PDB file of C-alpha atoms and ligand atoms in Angstrom:
ATOM      1  CA  UNK D   1      -0.012   0.166   0.102  1.00  0.00           C
ATOM      2  CA  UNK D   2       2.598   1.981   0.932  1.00  0.00           C
ATOM      3  CA  UNK D   3       4.493   1.010  -2.417  1.00  0.00           C
ATOM      4  CA  UNK D   4       1.277   2.458  -4.066  1.00  0.00           C
ATOM      5  CA  UNK D   5       1.003   5.547  -2.334  1.00  0.00           C
ATOM      6  CA  UNK D   6       4.264   6.318  -3.399  1.00  0.00           C
ATOM      7  CA  UNK D   7       4.449   5.550  -6.410  1.00  0.00           C
ATOM      8  CA  UNK D   8       0.872   7.891  -7.249  1.00  0.00           C
ATOM      9  CA  UNK D   9       2.576  10.076  -4.996  1.00  0.00           C
ATOM     10  CA  UNK D  10       5.741  10.424  -7.334  1.00  0.00           C
ATOM     11  CA  UNK D  11       3.541  10.060 -10.681  1.00  0.00           C
ATOM     12  CA  UNK D  12       1.056  13.206  -9.979  1.00  0.00           C
ATOM     13  CA  UNK D  13       3.351  15.205  -8.687  1.00  0.00           C
ATOM     14  CA  UNK D  14       5.038  15.061 -12.221  1.00  0.00           C
ATOM     15  CA  UNK D  15       2.413  15.387 -13.735  1.00  0.00           C
ATOM     16  CA  UNK D  16       0.974  18.395 -12.373  1.00  0.00           C
ATOM     17  CA  UNK D  17       4.644  20.015 -13.479  1.00  0.00           C
ATOM     18  CA  UNK D  18       4.210  19.611 -16.317  1.00  0.00           C
ATOM     19  CA  UNK D  19       0.172  20.214 -16.752  1.00  0.00           C
ATOM     20  CA  UNK D  20       1.197  23.879 -14.512  1.00  0.00           C
ATOM     21  CA  UNK D  21       2.803  25.126 -16.700  1.00  0.00           C
ATOM     22  CA  UNK D  22       0.962  24.721 -20.144  1.00  0.00           C
ATOM     23  CA  UNK D  23      -0.627  28.133 -21.364  1.00  0.00           C
ATOM     24  CA  UNK D  24      -3.872  27.086 -21.236  1.00  0.00           C
ATOM     25  CA  UNK D  25      -3.865  26.294 -17.751  1.00  0.00           C
ATOM     26  CA  UNK D  26      -2.085  29.073 -16.847  1.00  0.00           C
ATOM     27  CA  UNK D  27      -4.795  31.384 -18.339  1.00  0.00           C
ATOM     28  CA  UNK D  28      -7.118  29.442 -16.625  1.00  0.00           C
ATOM     29  CA  UNK D  29      -5.645  29.810 -12.713  1.00  0.00           C
ATOM     30  CA  UNK D  30      -3.002  32.479 -12.897  1.00  0.00           C
ATOM     31  CA  UNK D  31      -5.800  35.501 -13.445  1.00  0.00           C
ATOM     32  CA  UNK D  32      -7.206  34.278  -9.787  1.00  0.00           C
ATOM     33  CA  UNK D  33      -3.470  33.208  -8.064  1.00  0.00           C
ATOM     34  CA  UNK D  34      -2.657  36.466  -8.872  1.00  0.00           C
ATOM     35  CA  UNK D  35      -6.049  38.418  -7.123  1.00  0.00           C
ATOM     36  CA  UNK D  36      -6.086  36.028  -3.856  1.00  0.00           C
ATOM     37  CA  UNK D  37      -2.125  36.834  -3.628  1.00  0.00           C
ATOM     38  CA  UNK D  38      -2.808  40.491  -3.826  1.00  0.00           C
ATOM     39  CA  UNK D  39      -5.187  39.695  -1.000  1.00  0.00           C
ATOM     40  CA  UNK D  40      -3.002  37.300   1.424  1.00  0.00           C
ATOM     41  CA  UNK D  41      -2.061  39.953   3.926  1.00  0.00           C
ATOM     42  CA  UNK D  42       0.648  39.313   6.954  1.00  0.00           C
ATOM     43  CA  UNK D  43       1.471  36.112   8.082  1.00  0.00           C
ATOM     44  CA  UNK D  44      -0.026  33.376   5.245  1.00  0.00           C
ATOM     45  CA  UNK D  45      -0.761  29.680   6.024  1.00  0.00           C
ATOM     46  CA  UNK D  46      -0.697  28.228   1.749  1.00  0.00           C
ATOM     47  CA  UNK D  47      -2.598  24.709   1.972  1.00  0.00           C
ATOM     48  CA  UNK D  48      -1.156  22.076  -0.016  1.00  0.00           C
ATOM     49  CA  UNK D  49       1.498  24.764  -2.142  1.00  0.00           C
ATOM     50  CA  UNK D  50       1.527  21.757  -4.693  1.00  0.00           C
ATOM     51  CA  UNK D  51       5.350  22.983  -7.184  1.00  0.00           C
ATOM     52  CA  UNK D  52       5.135  26.298  -5.469  1.00  0.00           C
ATOM     53  CA  UNK D  53       2.453  27.158  -8.397  1.00  0.00           C
ATOM     54  CA  UNK D  54       1.728  30.156  -6.107  1.00  0.00           C
ATOM     55  CA  UNK D  55       4.930  31.784  -5.315  1.00  0.00           C
ATOM     56  CA  UNK D  56       5.835  33.942  -7.574  1.00  0.00           C
ATOM     57  CA  UNK D  57       2.581  35.981  -7.165  1.00  0.00           C
ATOM     58  CA  UNK D  58       3.174  37.257  -3.904  1.00  0.00           C
ATOM     59  CA  UNK D  59       3.561  40.165  -2.776  1.00  0.00           C
ATOM     60  CA  UNK D  60       5.920  41.774   0.040  1.00  0.00           C
ATOM     61  CA  UNK D  61       4.297  44.699   0.332  1.00  0.00           C
ATOM     62  CA  UNK D  62       1.484  42.832   0.990  1.00  0.00           C
ATOM     63  CA  UNK D  63       3.000  39.287   2.372  1.00  0.00           C
ATOM     64  CA  UNK D  64       5.583  39.758   5.601  1.00  0.00           C
ATOM     65  CA  UNK D  65       6.463  35.806   5.001  1.00  0.00           C
ATOM     66  CA  UNK D  66       4.713  32.797   3.467  1.00  0.00           C
ATOM     67  CA  UNK D  67       4.478  28.971   5.326  1.00  0.00           C
ATOM     68  CA  UNK D  68       3.730  26.569   3.084  1.00  0.00           C
ATOM     69  CA  UNK D  69       2.746  22.867   3.520  1.00  0.00           C
ATOM     70  CA  UNK D  70       1.844  20.401   1.332  1.00  0.00           C
ATOM     71  CA  UNK D  71       1.626  16.332   2.128  1.00  0.00           C
ATOM     72  CA  UNK D  72       3.399  15.453  -1.205  1.00  0.00           C
ATOM     73  CA  UNK D  73       7.137  15.107  -0.611  1.00  0.00           C
ATOM     74  CA  UNK D  74       7.385  14.846  -4.233  1.00  0.00           C
ATOM     75  CA  UNK D  75       5.167  17.791  -4.551  1.00  0.00           C
ATOM     76  CA  UNK D  76       7.664  19.903  -2.209  1.00  0.00           C
ATOM     77  CA  UNK D  77      10.596  18.970  -4.334  1.00  0.00           C
ATOM     78  CA  UNK D  78       9.482  20.931  -7.799  1.00  0.00           C
ATOM     79  CA  UNK D  79       8.040  23.507  -4.461  1.00  0.00           C
ATOM     80  CA  UNK D  80      11.923  24.046  -4.095  1.00  0.00           C
ATOM     81  CA  UNK D  81      13.195  26.197  -6.456  1.00  0.00           C
ATOM     82  CA  UNK D  82       9.874  28.159  -6.821  1.00  0.00           C
ATOM     83  CA  UNK D  83      10.432  29.211  -3.262  1.00  0.00           C
ATOM     84  CA  UNK D  84      13.611  29.899  -3.756  1.00  0.00           C
ATOM     85  CA  UNK D  85      12.685  32.725  -6.622  1.00  0.00           C
ATOM     86  CA  UNK D  86       9.557  33.715  -4.625  1.00  0.00           C
ATOM     87  CA  UNK D  87       9.817  37.499  -3.966  1.00  0.00           C
ATOM     88  CA  UNK D  88       8.777  36.599  -0.107  1.00  0.00           C
ATOM     89  CA  UNK D  89      10.054  34.869   2.615  1.00  0.00           C
ATOM     90  CA  UNK D  90       8.396  30.687   1.711  1.00  0.00           C
ATOM     91  CA  UNK D  91       8.831  28.263   3.925  1.00  0.00           C
ATOM     92  CA  UNK D  92       7.549  24.683   3.107  1.00  0.00           C
ATOM     93  CA  UNK D  93       6.359  22.328   5.734  1.00  0.00           C
ATOM     94  CA  UNK D  94       5.856  18.441   4.682  1.00  0.00           C
ATOM     95  CA  UNK D  95       1.926  18.651   6.744  1.00  0.00           C
ATOM     96  CA  UNK D  96      -1.439  17.836   6.709  1.00  0.00           C
ATOM     97  CA  UNK D  97      -4.389  20.258   6.197  1.00  0.00           C
ATOM     98  CA  UNK D  98      -6.104  17.660   8.670  1.00  0.00           C
ATOM     99  CA  UNK D  99      -3.205  18.116  11.432  1.00  0.00           C
ATOM    100  CA  UNK D 100      -1.578  21.364  11.398  1.00  0.00           C
ATOM    101  CA  UNK D 101       1.810  21.656  13.045  1.00  0.00           C
ATOM    102  CA  UNK D 102       1.300  25.672  14.266  1.00  0.00           C
ATOM    103  CA  UNK D 103      -1.251  27.405  17.377  1.00  0.00           C
ATOM    104  CA  UNK D 104      -4.635  28.437  17.234  1.00  0.00           C
ATOM    105  CA  UNK D 105      -4.996  32.267  16.030  1.00  0.00           C
ATOM    106  CA  UNK D 106      -1.370  32.565  13.804  1.00  0.00           C
ATOM    107  CA  UNK D 107      -2.423  33.465  10.723  1.00  0.00           C
ATOM    108  CA  UNK D 108      -4.028  36.441   9.236  1.00  0.00           C
ATOM    109  CA  UNK D 109      -4.519  34.596   6.507  1.00  0.00           C
ATOM    110  CA  UNK D 110      -4.956  31.037   4.828  1.00  0.00           C
ATOM    111  CA  UNK D 111      -4.820  30.697   1.060  1.00  0.00           C
ATOM    112  CA  UNK D 112      -5.489  27.005  -1.155  1.00  0.00           C
ATOM    113  CA  UNK D 113      -5.855  27.193  -4.889  1.00  0.00           C
ATOM    114  CA  UNK D 114      -7.425  23.430  -6.179  1.00  0.00           C
ATOM    115  CA  UNK D 115      -6.821  21.826  -3.069  1.00  0.00           C
ATOM    116  CA  UNK D 116      -9.885  20.777  -0.930  1.00  0.00           C
ATOM    117  CA  UNK D 117     -10.760  18.736  -4.638  1.00  0.00           C
ATOM    118  CA  UNK D 118      -8.166  16.154  -3.251  1.00  0.00           C
ATOM    119  CA  UNK D 119      -8.170  17.136   0.982  1.00  0.00           C
ATOM    120  CA  UNK D 120      -9.321  13.357   2.509  1.00  0.00           C
ATOM    121  CA  UNK D 121     -11.006  15.699   5.931  1.00  0.00           C
ATOM    122  CA  UNK D 122     -12.099  18.900   3.958  1.00  0.00           C
ATOM    123  CA  UNK D 123     -14.639  19.549   6.855  1.00  0.00           C
ATOM    124  CA  UNK D 124     -11.610  18.712   9.250  1.00  0.00           C
ATOM    125  CA  UNK D 125      -9.147  20.602   6.896  1.00  0.00           C
ATOM    126  CA  UNK D 126     -11.073  23.862   7.027  1.00  0.00           C
ATOM    127  CA  UNK D 127     -11.564  23.201  10.889  1.00  0.00           C
ATOM    128  CA  UNK D 128      -7.504  23.142  11.895  1.00  0.00           C
ATOM    129  CA  UNK D 129      -7.809  26.526   9.211  1.00  0.00           C
ATOM    130  CA  UNK D 130     -10.084  27.893  10.955  1.00  0.00           C
ATOM    131  CA  UNK D 131      -8.639  27.547  14.660  1.00  0.00           C
ATOM    132  CA  UNK D 132      -5.287  28.360  13.238  1.00  0.00           C
ATOM    133  CA  UNK D 133      -6.774  31.569  12.051  1.00  0.00           C
ATOM    134  CA  UNK D 134      -6.655  34.883  13.661  1.00  0.00           C
ATOM    135  CA  UNK D 135     -10.014  36.344  15.088  1.00  0.00           C
ATOM    136  CA  UNK D 136     -11.275  38.184  11.243  1.00  0.00           C
ATOM    137  CA  UNK D 137      -8.611  36.603   9.619  1.00  0.00           C
ATOM    138  CA  UNK D 138      -9.365  36.004   5.757  1.00  0.00           C
ATOM    139  CA  UNK D 139     -10.050  31.995   4.527  1.00  0.00           C
ATOM    140  CA  UNK D 140      -8.780  32.528   0.639  1.00  0.00           C
ATOM    141  CA  UNK D 141     -10.269  29.691  -1.629  1.00  0.00           C
ATOM    142  CA  UNK D 142      -9.893  28.437  -5.574  1.00  0.00           C
ATOM    143  CA  UNK D 143     -11.368  25.449  -5.900  1.00  0.00           C
ATOM    144  CA  UNK D 144     -13.655  23.789  -9.170  1.00  0.00           C
ATOM    145  CA  UNK D 145     -16.844  22.017  -7.557  1.00  0.00           C
ATOM    146  CA  UNK D 146     -19.944  20.412  -8.052  1.00  0.00           C
ATOM    147  CA  UNK D 147     -22.064  21.433 -10.243  1.00  0.00           C
ATOM    148  CA  UNK D 148     -25.140  22.994  -8.862  1.00  0.00           C
ATOM    149  CA  UNK D 149     -27.099  21.882 -11.593  1.00  0.00           C
ATOM    150  CA  UNK D 150     -28.197  18.350 -10.919  1.00  0.00           C
ATOM    151  CA  UNK D 151     -27.972  16.543 -14.403  1.00  0.00           C
ATOM    152  CA  UNK D 152     -23.901  17.892 -14.563  1.00  0.00           C
ATOM    153  CA  UNK D 153     -23.142  17.011 -10.640  1.00  0.00           C
ATOM    154  CA  UNK D 154     -24.426  13.404 -11.870  1.00  0.00           C
ATOM    155  CA  UNK D 155     -21.558  13.241 -14.104  1.00  0.00           C
ATOM    156  CA  UNK D 156     -19.648  15.278 -11.901  1.00  0.00           C
ATOM    157  CA  UNK D 157     -19.692  11.937  -9.568  1.00  0.00           C
ATOM    158  CA  UNK D 158     -19.451   9.405 -12.723  1.00  0.00           C
ATOM    159  CA  UNK D 159     -16.191  10.213 -13.761  1.00  0.00           C
ATOM    160  CA  UNK D 160     -14.476  10.737  -9.767  1.00  0.00           C
ATOM    161  CA  UNK D 161     -13.593   7.738  -9.238  1.00  0.00           C
ATOM    162  CA  UNK D 162     -11.860   8.269 -12.590  1.00  0.00           C
ATOM    163  CA  UNK D 163     -11.052  10.974 -11.774  1.00  0.00           C
ATOM    164  CA  UNK D 164      -9.396   9.609  -8.395  1.00  0.00           C
ATOM    165  CA  UNK D 165      -7.239   7.745  -9.690  1.00  0.00           C
ATOM    166  CA  UNK D 166      -5.328  10.048 -11.963  1.00  0.00           C
ATOM    167  CA  UNK D 167      -5.555  14.111 -10.313  1.00  0.00           C
ATOM    168  CA  UNK D 168      -4.226  12.730  -6.574  1.00  0.00           C
ATOM    169  CA  UNK D 169      -7.383  12.335  -5.208  1.00  0.00           C
ATOM    170  CA  UNK D 170      -8.755  15.334  -7.025  1.00  0.00           C
ATOM    171  CA  UNK D 171     -12.749  14.896  -6.125  1.00  0.00           C
ATOM    172  CA  UNK D 172     -14.678  16.454  -9.046  1.00  0.00           C
ATOM    173  CA  UNK D 173     -18.352  16.307  -7.330  1.00  0.00           C
ATOM    174  CA  UNK D 174     -17.285  18.342  -3.597  1.00  0.00           C
ATOM    175  CA  UNK D 175     -19.325  20.683  -2.638  1.00  0.00           C
ATOM    176  CA  UNK D 176     -16.711  22.862  -0.982  1.00  0.00           C
ATOM    177  CA  UNK D 177     -18.504  25.653  -0.545  1.00  0.00           C
ATOM    178  CA  UNK D 178     -20.801  23.939   1.372  1.00  0.00           C
ATOM    179  CA  UNK D 179     -17.945  22.245   3.762  1.00  0.00           C
ATOM    180  CA  UNK D 180     -16.559  25.752   3.824  1.00  0.00           C
ATOM    181  CA  UNK D 181     -19.685  27.154   5.404  1.00  0.00           C
ATOM    182  CA  UNK D 182     -19.391  24.393   8.340  1.00  0.00           C
ATOM    183  CA  UNK D 183     -16.257  24.608   9.434  1.00  0.00           C
ATOM    184  CA  UNK D 184     -17.700  27.664  10.881  1.00  0.00           C
ATOM    185  CA  UNK D 185     -16.295  30.590   7.973  1.00  0.00           C
ATOM    186  CA  UNK D 186     -18.782  33.076   6.702  1.00  0.00           C
ATOM    187  CA  UNK D 187     -18.254  33.331   2.643  1.00  0.00           C
ATOM    188  CA  UNK D 188     -17.641  37.436   2.113  1.00  0.00           C
ATOM    189  CA  UNK D 189     -17.701  37.400  -2.086  1.00  0.00           C
ATOM    190  CA  UNK D 190     -17.405  34.437  -4.868  1.00  0.00           C
ATOM    191  CA  UNK D 191     -16.638  35.018  -8.456  1.00  0.00           C
ATOM    192  CA  UNK D 192     -17.151  32.103 -11.321  1.00  0.00           C
ATOM    193  CA  UNK D 193     -15.663  31.175 -14.213  1.00  0.00           C
ATOM    194  CA  UNK D 194     -15.871  27.516 -16.386  1.00  0.00           C
ATOM    195  CA  UNK D 195     -18.360  24.871 -15.727  1.00  0.00           C
ATOM    196  CA  UNK D 196     -19.815  21.854 -17.118  1.00  0.00           C
ATOM    197  CA  UNK D 197     -17.448  18.974 -15.139  1.00  0.00           C
ATOM    198  CA  UNK D 198     -15.654  21.982 -13.746  1.00  0.00           C
ATOM    199  CA  UNK D 199     -17.789  25.029 -12.675  1.00  0.00           C
ATOM    200  CA  UNK D 200     -14.952  26.974 -10.562  1.00  0.00           C
ATOM    201  CA  UNK D 201     -15.112  29.677  -7.999  1.00  0.00           C
ATOM    202  CA  UNK D 202     -12.552  31.929  -6.941  1.00  0.00           C
ATOM    203  CA  UNK D 203     -13.940  32.945  -2.332  1.00  0.00           C
ATOM    204  CA  UNK D 204     -12.779  35.101   0.377  1.00  0.00           C
ATOM    205  CA  UNK D 205     -13.676  33.967   3.171  1.00  0.00           C
ATOM    206  CA  UNK D 206     -13.532  35.547   7.162  1.00  0.00           C
ATOM    207  CA  UNK D 207     -13.472  33.619  10.268  1.00  0.00           C
ATOM    208  CA  UNK D 208     -16.614  33.318  12.001  1.00  0.00           C
ATOM    209  CA  UNK D 209     -16.666  34.381  15.791  1.00  0.00           C
ATOM    210  CA  UNK D 210     -18.592  32.430  17.720  1.00  0.00           C
TER     211      UNK D 210
HETATM  212  C1  LIG J   1      -4.311  20.140  -7.570  1.00  0.00           C
HETATM  213  S1  LIG J   1      -2.784  20.195  -6.100  1.00  0.00           S
HETATM  214  C2  LIG J   1      -2.942  22.259  -6.107  1.00  0.00           C
HETATM  215  C3  LIG J   1      -1.208  22.415  -6.336  1.00  0.00           C
HETATM  216  C4  LIG J   1      -1.572  24.290  -5.764  1.00  0.00           C
HETATM  217  N1  LIG J   1      -1.506  24.444  -4.966  1.00  0.00           N
HETATM  218  C5  LIG J   1      -1.703  24.515  -7.546  1.00  0.00           C
HETATM  219  O1  LIG J   1      -2.548  25.692  -7.543  1.00  0.00           O
HETATM  220  O2  LIG J   1      -1.565  24.099  -9.050  1.00  0.00           O
HETATM  221  C6  LIG J   1      -3.321  19.468  -5.274  1.00  0.00           C
HETATM  222  C7  LIG J   1      -2.317  19.896  -4.079  1.00  0.00           C
HETATM  223  O3  LIG J   1      -3.151  20.058  -2.785  1.00  0.00           O
HETATM  224  C8  LIG J   1      -2.904  18.153  -2.291  1.00  0.00           C
HETATM  225  N2  LIG J   1      -2.906  18.286  -0.959  1.00  0.00           N
HETATM  226  C9  LIG J   1      -3.649  16.495  -0.969  1.00  0.00           C
HETATM  227  N3  LIG J   1      -4.403  16.553   0.212  1.00  0.00           N
HETATM  228  C10 LIG J   1      -3.860  17.498   0.506  1.00  0.00           C
HETATM  229  C11 LIG J   1      -4.369  17.608   2.444  1.00  0.00           C
HETATM  230  N4  LIG J   1      -5.189  16.409   3.228  1.00  0.00           N
HETATM  231  N5  LIG J   1      -3.419  18.572   3.091  1.00  0.00           N
HETATM  232  C12 LIG J   1      -2.996  19.528   2.176  1.00  0.00           C
HETATM  233  N6  LIG J   1      -2.846  19.034   0.752  1.00  0.00           N
HETATM  234  C13 LIG J   1      -2.955  18.658   0.192  1.00  0.00           C
HETATM  235  C14 LIG J   1      -1.765  17.576  -2.916  1.00  0.00           C
HETATM  236  O4  LIG J   1      -0.418  17.110  -2.455  1.00  0.00           O
HETATM  237  C15 LIG J   1      -1.466  18.829  -4.353  1.00  0.00           C
HETATM  238  O5  LIG J   1      -0.838  19.119  -3.907  1.00  0.00           O
END
């Protein structure tokens, strides 16, 4: 089992590095990466930083420093170069969203792009994020999610078993917006793009304080 997971991690890290260098992929994601990085104030946690696809977008006048967590060691290997070339300090840590090695309220902002489709326990991951975010802190997300249209949602569900295997546990049918709210966030703004099996939402959420 461990070998199989290792192989998948390695395969996905390498395939995703190639995919994320294509102009089609970049035209679909870079404008949103830039928009979110522009909001990433103070001490920032980036969750599921992958090959460091966001690192270039952080701006020193806005972002003080970034703690970037990522569970896949092969992704971290790809991210090292990006981290060394970034304009802000980026510290790479091997860890998962579900259990974050930081104290309560440590971060001003948490950013994650294209991550919660593949997190094993997204509710636990988002609760952990809420825990490490300071009161009033912002959660910045770019995610592809379940389509509100039932017919598309059924197609997404049918394709998800294959997608999980070829794309690093990615669930096409995940209702991440609802999970964000269940974890204790208020969605302040959202912008949609794409559609069909791949509707994408770029959102700013804030920590809800009881
Ligand atoms: C599609 S890639 C996105 C990478 C990068 N954030 C980007 O925007 O291109 C999904 C990433 O989520 C990571 N991931 C999967 N499960 C995770 C978890 N439980 N906690 C944190 N990251 C996770 C994967 O290892 C992978 O790097």
